[in-house]
Tab-separated table of C-alpha atoms and ligand atoms in Angstrom:
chain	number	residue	atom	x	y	z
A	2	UNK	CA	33.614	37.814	-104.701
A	3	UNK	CA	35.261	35.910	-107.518
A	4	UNK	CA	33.033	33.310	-108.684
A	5	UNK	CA	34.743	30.859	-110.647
A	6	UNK	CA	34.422	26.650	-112.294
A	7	UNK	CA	36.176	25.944	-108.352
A	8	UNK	CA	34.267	27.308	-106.358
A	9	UNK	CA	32.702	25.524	-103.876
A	10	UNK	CA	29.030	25.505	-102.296
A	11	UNK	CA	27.748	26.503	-99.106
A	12	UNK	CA	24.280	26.847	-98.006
A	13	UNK	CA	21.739	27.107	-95.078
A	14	UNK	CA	18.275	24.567	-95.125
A	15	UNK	CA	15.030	26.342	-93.538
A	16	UNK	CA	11.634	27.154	-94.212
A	17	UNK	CA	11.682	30.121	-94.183
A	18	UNK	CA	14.952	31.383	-94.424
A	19	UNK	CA	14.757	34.822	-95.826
A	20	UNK	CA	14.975	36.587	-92.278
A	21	UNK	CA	18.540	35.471	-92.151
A	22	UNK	CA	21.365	37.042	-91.777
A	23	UNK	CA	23.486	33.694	-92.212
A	24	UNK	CA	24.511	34.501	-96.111
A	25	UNK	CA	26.129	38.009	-95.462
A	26	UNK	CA	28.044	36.620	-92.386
A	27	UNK	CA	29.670	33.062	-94.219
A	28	UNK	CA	30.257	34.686	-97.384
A	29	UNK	CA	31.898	37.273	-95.740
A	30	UNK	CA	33.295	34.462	-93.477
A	31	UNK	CA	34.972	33.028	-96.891
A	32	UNK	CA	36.415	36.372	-98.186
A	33	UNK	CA	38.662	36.745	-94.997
A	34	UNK	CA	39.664	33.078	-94.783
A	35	UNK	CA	40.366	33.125	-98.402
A	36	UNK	CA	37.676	30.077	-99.053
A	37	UNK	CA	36.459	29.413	-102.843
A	38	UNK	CA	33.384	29.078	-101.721
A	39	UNK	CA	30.031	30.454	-101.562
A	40	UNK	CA	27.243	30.484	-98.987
A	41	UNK	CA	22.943	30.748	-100.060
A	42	UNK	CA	19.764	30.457	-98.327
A	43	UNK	CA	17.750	27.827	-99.226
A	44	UNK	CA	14.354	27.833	-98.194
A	45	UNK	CA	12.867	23.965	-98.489
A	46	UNK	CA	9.555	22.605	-97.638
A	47	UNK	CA	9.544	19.917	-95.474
A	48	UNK	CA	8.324	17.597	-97.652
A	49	UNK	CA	11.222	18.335	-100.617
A	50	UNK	CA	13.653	17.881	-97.732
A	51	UNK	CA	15.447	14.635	-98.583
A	52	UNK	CA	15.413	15.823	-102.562
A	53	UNK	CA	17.473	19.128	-101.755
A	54	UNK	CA	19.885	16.737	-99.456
A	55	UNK	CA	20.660	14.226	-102.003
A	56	UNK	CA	20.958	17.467	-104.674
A	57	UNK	CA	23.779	19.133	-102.182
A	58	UNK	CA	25.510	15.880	-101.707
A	59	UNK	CA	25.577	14.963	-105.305
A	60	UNK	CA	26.773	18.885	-106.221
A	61	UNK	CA	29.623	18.466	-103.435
A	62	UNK	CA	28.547	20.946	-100.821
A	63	UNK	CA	31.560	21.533	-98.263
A	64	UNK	CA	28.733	21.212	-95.867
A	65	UNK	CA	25.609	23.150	-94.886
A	66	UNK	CA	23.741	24.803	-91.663
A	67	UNK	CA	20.020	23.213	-91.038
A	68	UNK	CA	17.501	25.911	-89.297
A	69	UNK	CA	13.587	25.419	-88.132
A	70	UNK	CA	11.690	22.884	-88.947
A	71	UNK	CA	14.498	20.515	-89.804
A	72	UNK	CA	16.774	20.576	-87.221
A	73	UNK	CA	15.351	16.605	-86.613
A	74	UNK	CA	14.304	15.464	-89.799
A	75	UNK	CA	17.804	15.870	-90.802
A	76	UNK	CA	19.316	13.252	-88.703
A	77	UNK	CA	17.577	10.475	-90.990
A	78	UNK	CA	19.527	11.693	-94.236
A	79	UNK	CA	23.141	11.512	-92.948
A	80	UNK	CA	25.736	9.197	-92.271
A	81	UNK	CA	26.635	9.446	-89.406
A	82	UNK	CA	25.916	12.226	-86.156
A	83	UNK	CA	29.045	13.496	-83.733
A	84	UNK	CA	28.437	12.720	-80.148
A	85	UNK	CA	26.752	16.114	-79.433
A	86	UNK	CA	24.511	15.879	-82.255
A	87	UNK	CA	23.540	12.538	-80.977
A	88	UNK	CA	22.817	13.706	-77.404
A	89	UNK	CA	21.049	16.660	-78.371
A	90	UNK	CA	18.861	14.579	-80.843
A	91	UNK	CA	19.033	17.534	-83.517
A	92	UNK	CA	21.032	18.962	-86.481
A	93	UNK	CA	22.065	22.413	-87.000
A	94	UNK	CA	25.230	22.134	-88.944
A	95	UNK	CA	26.253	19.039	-91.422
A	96	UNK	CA	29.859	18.430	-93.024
A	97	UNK	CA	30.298	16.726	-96.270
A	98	UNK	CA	33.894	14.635	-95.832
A	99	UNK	CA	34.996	11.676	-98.101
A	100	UNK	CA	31.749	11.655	-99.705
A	101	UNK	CA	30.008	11.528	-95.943
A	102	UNK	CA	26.840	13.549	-94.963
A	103	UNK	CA	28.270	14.051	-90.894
A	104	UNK	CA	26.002	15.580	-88.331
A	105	UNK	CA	26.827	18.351	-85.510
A	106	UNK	CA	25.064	20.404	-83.331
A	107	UNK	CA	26.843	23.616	-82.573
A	108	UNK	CA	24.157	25.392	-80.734
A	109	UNK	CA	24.868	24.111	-76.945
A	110	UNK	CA	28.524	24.978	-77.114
A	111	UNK	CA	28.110	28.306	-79.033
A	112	UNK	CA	25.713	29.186	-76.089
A	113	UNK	CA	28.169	28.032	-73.757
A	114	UNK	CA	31.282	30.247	-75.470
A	115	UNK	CA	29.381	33.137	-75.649
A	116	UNK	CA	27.630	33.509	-71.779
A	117	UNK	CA	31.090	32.733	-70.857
A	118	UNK	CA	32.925	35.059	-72.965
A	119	UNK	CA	30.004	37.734	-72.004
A	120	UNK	CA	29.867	37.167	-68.293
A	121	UNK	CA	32.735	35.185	-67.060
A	122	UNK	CA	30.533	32.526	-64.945
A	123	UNK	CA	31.686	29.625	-62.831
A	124	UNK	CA	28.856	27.205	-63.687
A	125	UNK	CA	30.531	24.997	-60.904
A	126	UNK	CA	27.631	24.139	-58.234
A	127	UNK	CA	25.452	26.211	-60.029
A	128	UNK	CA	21.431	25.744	-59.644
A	129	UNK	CA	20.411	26.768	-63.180
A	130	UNK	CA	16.430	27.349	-64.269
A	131	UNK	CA	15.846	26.921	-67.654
A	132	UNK	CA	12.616	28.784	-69.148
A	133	UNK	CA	11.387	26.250	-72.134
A	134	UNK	CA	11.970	22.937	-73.451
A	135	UNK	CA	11.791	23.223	-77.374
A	136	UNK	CA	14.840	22.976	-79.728
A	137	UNK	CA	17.149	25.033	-78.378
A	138	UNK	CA	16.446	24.423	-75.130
A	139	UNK	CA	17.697	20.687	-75.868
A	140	UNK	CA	20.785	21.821	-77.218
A	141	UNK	CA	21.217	24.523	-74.031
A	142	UNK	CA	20.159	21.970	-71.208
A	143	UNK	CA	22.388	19.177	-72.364
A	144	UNK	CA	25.809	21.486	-72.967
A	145	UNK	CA	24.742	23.177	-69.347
A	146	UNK	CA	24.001	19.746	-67.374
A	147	UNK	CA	27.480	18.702	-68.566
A	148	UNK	CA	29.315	21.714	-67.448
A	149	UNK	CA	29.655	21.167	-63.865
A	150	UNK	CA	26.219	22.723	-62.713
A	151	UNK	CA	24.464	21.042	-59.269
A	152	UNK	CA	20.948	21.495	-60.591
A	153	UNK	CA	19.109	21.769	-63.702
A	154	UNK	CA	15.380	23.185	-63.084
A	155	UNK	CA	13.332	23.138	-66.550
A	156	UNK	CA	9.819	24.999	-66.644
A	157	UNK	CA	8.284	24.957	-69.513
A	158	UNK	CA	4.161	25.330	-70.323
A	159	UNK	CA	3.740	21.658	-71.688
A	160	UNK	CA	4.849	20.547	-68.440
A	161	UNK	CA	5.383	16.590	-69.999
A	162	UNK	CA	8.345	18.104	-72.343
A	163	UNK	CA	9.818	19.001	-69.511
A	164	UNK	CA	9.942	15.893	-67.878
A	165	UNK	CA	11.279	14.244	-71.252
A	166	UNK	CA	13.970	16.967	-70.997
A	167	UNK	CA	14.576	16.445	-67.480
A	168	UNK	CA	14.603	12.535	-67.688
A	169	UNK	CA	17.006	13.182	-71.076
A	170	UNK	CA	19.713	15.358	-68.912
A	171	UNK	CA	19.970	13.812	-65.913
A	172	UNK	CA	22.855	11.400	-66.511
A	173	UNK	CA	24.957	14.269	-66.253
A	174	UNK	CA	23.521	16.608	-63.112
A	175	UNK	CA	20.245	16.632	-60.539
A	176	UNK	CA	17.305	17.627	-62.417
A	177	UNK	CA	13.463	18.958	-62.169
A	178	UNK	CA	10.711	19.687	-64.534
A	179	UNK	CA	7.953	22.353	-63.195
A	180	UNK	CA	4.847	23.998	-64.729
A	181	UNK	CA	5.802	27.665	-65.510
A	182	UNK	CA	3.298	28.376	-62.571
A	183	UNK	CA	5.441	26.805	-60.264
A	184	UNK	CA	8.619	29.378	-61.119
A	185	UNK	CA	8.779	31.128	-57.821
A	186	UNK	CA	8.965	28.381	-55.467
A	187	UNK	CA	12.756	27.899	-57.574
A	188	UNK	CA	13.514	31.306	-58.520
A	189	UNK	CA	14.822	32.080	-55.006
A	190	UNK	CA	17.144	29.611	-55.349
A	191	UNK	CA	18.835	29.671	-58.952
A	192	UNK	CA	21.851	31.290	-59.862
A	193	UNK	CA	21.286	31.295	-64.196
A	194	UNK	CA	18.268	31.615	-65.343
A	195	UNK	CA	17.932	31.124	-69.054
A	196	UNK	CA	14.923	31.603	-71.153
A	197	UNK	CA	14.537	29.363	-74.674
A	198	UNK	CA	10.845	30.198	-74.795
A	199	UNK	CA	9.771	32.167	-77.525
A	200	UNK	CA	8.191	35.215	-75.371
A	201	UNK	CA	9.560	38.170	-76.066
A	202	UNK	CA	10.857	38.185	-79.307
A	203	UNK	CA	10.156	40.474	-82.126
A	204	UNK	CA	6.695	41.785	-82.833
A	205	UNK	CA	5.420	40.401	-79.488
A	206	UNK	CA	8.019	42.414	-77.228
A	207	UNK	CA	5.656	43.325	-74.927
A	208	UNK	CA	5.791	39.501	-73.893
A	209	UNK	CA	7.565	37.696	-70.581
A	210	UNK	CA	8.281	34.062	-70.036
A	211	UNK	CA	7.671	35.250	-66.104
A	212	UNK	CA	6.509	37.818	-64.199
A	213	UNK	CA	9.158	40.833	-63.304
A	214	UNK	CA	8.325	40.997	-59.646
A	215	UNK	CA	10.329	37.154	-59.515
A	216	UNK	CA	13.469	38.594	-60.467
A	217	UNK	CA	15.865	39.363	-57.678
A	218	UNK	CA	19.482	40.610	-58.056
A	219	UNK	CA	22.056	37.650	-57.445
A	220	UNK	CA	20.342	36.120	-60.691
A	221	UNK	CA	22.581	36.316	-64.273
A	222	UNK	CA	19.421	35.914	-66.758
A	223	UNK	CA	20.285	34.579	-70.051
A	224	UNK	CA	17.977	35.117	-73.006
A	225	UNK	CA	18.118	33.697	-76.203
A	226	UNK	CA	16.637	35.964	-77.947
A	227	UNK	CA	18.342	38.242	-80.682
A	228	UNK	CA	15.629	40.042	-81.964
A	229	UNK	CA	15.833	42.866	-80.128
A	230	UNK	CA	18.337	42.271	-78.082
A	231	UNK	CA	17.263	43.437	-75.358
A	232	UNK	CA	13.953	41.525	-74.238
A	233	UNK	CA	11.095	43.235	-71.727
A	234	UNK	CA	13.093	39.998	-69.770
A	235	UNK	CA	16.702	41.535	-69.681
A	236	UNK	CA	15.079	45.163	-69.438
A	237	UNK	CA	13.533	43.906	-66.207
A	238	UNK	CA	16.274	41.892	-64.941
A	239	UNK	CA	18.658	44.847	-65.620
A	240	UNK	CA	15.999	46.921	-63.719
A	241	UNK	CA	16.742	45.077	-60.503
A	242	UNK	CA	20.366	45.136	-60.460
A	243	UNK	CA	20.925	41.325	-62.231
A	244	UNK	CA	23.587	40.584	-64.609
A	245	UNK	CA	22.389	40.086	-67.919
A	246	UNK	CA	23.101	38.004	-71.270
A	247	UNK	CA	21.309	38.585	-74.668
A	248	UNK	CA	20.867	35.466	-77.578
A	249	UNK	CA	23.306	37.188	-80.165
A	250	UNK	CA	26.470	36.253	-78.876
A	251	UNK	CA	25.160	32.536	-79.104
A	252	UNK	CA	24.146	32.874	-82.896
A	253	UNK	CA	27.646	34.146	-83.401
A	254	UNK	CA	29.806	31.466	-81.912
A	255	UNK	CA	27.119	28.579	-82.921
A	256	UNK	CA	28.227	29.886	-86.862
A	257	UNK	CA	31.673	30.088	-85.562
A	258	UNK	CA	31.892	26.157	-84.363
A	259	UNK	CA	29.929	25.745	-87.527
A	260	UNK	CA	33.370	26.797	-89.781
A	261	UNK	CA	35.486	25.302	-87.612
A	262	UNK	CA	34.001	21.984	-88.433
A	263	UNK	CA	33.721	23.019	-92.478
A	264	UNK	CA	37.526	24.871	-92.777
A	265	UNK	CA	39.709	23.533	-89.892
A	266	UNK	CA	40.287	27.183	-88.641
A	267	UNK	CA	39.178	29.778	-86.056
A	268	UNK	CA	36.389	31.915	-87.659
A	269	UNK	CA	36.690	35.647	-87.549
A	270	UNK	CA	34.866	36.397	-84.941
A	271	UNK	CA	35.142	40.487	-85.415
A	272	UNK	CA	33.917	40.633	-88.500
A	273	UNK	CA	31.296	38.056	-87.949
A	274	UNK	CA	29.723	40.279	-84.919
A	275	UNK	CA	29.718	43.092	-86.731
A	276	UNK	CA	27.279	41.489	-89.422
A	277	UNK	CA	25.129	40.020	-86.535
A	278	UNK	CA	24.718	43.730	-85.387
A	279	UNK	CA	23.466	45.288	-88.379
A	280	UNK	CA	19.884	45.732	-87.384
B	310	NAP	P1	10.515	25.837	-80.184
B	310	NAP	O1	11.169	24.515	-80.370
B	310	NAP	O2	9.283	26.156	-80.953
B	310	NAP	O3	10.212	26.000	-78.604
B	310	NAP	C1	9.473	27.089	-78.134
B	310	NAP	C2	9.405	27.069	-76.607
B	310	NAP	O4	8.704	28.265	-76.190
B	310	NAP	C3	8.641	25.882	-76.017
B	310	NAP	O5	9.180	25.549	-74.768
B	310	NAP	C4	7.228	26.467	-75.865
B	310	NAP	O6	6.468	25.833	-74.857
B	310	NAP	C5	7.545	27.876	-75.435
B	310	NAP	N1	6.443	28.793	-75.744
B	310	NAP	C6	6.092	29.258	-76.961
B	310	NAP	N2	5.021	30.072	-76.865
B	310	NAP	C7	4.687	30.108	-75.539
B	310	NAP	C8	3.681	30.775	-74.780
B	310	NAP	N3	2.780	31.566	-75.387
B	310	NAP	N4	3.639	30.592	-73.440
B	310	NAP	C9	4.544	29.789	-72.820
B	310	NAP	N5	5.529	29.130	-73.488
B	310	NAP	C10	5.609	29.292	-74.825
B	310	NAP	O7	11.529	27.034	-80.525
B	310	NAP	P2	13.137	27.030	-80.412
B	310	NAP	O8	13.712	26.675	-81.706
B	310	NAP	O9	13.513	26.254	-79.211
B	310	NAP	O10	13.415	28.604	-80.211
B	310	NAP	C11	13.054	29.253	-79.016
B	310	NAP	C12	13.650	30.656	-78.968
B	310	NAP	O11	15.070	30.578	-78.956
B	310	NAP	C13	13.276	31.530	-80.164
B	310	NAP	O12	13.003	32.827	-79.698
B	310	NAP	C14	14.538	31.532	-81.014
B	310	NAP	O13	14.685	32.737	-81.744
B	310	NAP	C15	15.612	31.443	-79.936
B	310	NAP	N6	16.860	30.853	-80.444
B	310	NAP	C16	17.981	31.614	-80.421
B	310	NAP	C17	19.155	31.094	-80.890
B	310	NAP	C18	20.401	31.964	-80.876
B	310	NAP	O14	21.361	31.644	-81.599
B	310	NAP	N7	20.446	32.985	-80.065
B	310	NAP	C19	19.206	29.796	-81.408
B	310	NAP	C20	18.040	29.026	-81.395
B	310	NAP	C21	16.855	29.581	-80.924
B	310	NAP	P3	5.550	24.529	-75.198
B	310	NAP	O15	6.490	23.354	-75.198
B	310	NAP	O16	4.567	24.482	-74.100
B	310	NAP	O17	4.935	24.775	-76.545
């Protein structure tokens, strides 16, 4: 990389951020599209939040990607938010234009890009179950209830986020919020099941959002875990003859949107994956 008075920064906002594998991917990212520019982790405590935002718009950041736990907090130091960023209610990716802190959220639609790309489904009259109702599963129930689906069922342990999830979707499809005990009264029924729960991922693999004996084979279950990428879920699901759909492909084309936005061009998506993959 040649580092030079020009060049450009880049960065990602977490706490903690040293698990990530966002730096190798955009700085590689800039090397193929020929971008002065380079990409760091920055891990900030909550509280130093609005500190390291003025710093990055001050030292003219091209823009930056926001991870856990400020994927809110965010929206309070920009500009403005995009539409999507706005409906979602969270930040994961921020562009710095004329001087402007903007807003996006890139997570719904790189979900969307990559189950599609992976599995080819027709969401149209789809009944869709949705396992969770925490960040991501704002960003995945809002980009799914707009895609054509006929029902959006969200169960999720805190059965009241569910129903503020539920009540927050339903301008765009017919929707339900459930106690995860109450899963197998609507598995029978649903066509995608997608789990945004934490269960399952890395140490705790051992770990389900539901019990295996619900899963039935006309089901395509989505997880969004990456880490592994294959969850005791999609082991199970696999195990009864469903169609399956791992979280990687989502962190790859939520990055990708993410330089769209920043360099007005399609990311390398190749290269990218082959990053993401690196255990
Ligand atoms: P979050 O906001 O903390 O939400 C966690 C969700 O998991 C909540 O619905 C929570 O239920 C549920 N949960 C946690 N522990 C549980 C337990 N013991 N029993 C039942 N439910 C439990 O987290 P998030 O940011 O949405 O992330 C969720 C998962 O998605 C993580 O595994 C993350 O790695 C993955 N993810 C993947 C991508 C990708 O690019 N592939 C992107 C974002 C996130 P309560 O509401 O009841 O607490």
């Amino acid at each position: 990389m040649n580092i030079t008075a020009t060049t450009r920064p880049l960065g990602l906002l977490g706490y903690p951020v040293a698990h990530s594998k966002s730096p190798q991917m955009l700085n590689r990212v800039c090397e193929i599209l020929n971008i002065p520019a380079v990409y760091l982790a920055y891990a900030v405590a909550p509280e130093q939040l609005p500190q390291a935002v003025a710093g990055m718009r001050a030292m003219g950041f091209i823009g930056f990607n926001v991870t856990i736990p400020h994927k809110v907090a965010i929206i309070d130091l920009l500009d403005e938010l995009d539409e999507t960023a706005l409906e979602i209610g969270a930040v994961n990716t921020v562009v710095q234009r004329d001087g402007k802190l903007i807003g996006y959220n890139t997570d719904g639609i790189g979900y969307l890009r990559s189950l599609q790309e992976e599995t080819n489904v027709d969401l149209t009259g789809k009944t869709v179950t949705l396992l969770g109702a925490g960040g991501a599963a704002r960003a995945v129930a809002t980009t799914l209830a707009k895609a054509g689906i006929a029902k959006l069922v969200i169960a999720n342990r805190t059965v009241s986020k569910a129903e503020e999830l539920a009540a927050m979707t339903s301008k765009w499809t017919t929707t339900e919020a459930i106690g995860m005990e109450n899963i197998a009264d609507t598995i029978c029924h649903t066509q995608l099941l997608v789990n945004t729960t934490s269960l399952g991922m890395s140490p705790n693999i051992d770990a389900s959002p539901i019990a295996t004996e619900l899963l039935h084979s006309k089901l395509l279950v989505s997880d969004l875990i990456y880490r592994p990428r294959e969850t005791k879920l999609l082991q199970a699901a696999s195990a009864v003859g469903a169609q399956t759909h791992g979280g990687l492909g989502m962190l790859l084309h939520q990055a990708a949107v993410a330089v769209e936005h920043w360099f007005d061009q399609a990311a390398p998506l190749k290269e990218m994956w082959e990053i993401l993959e690196r255990e």
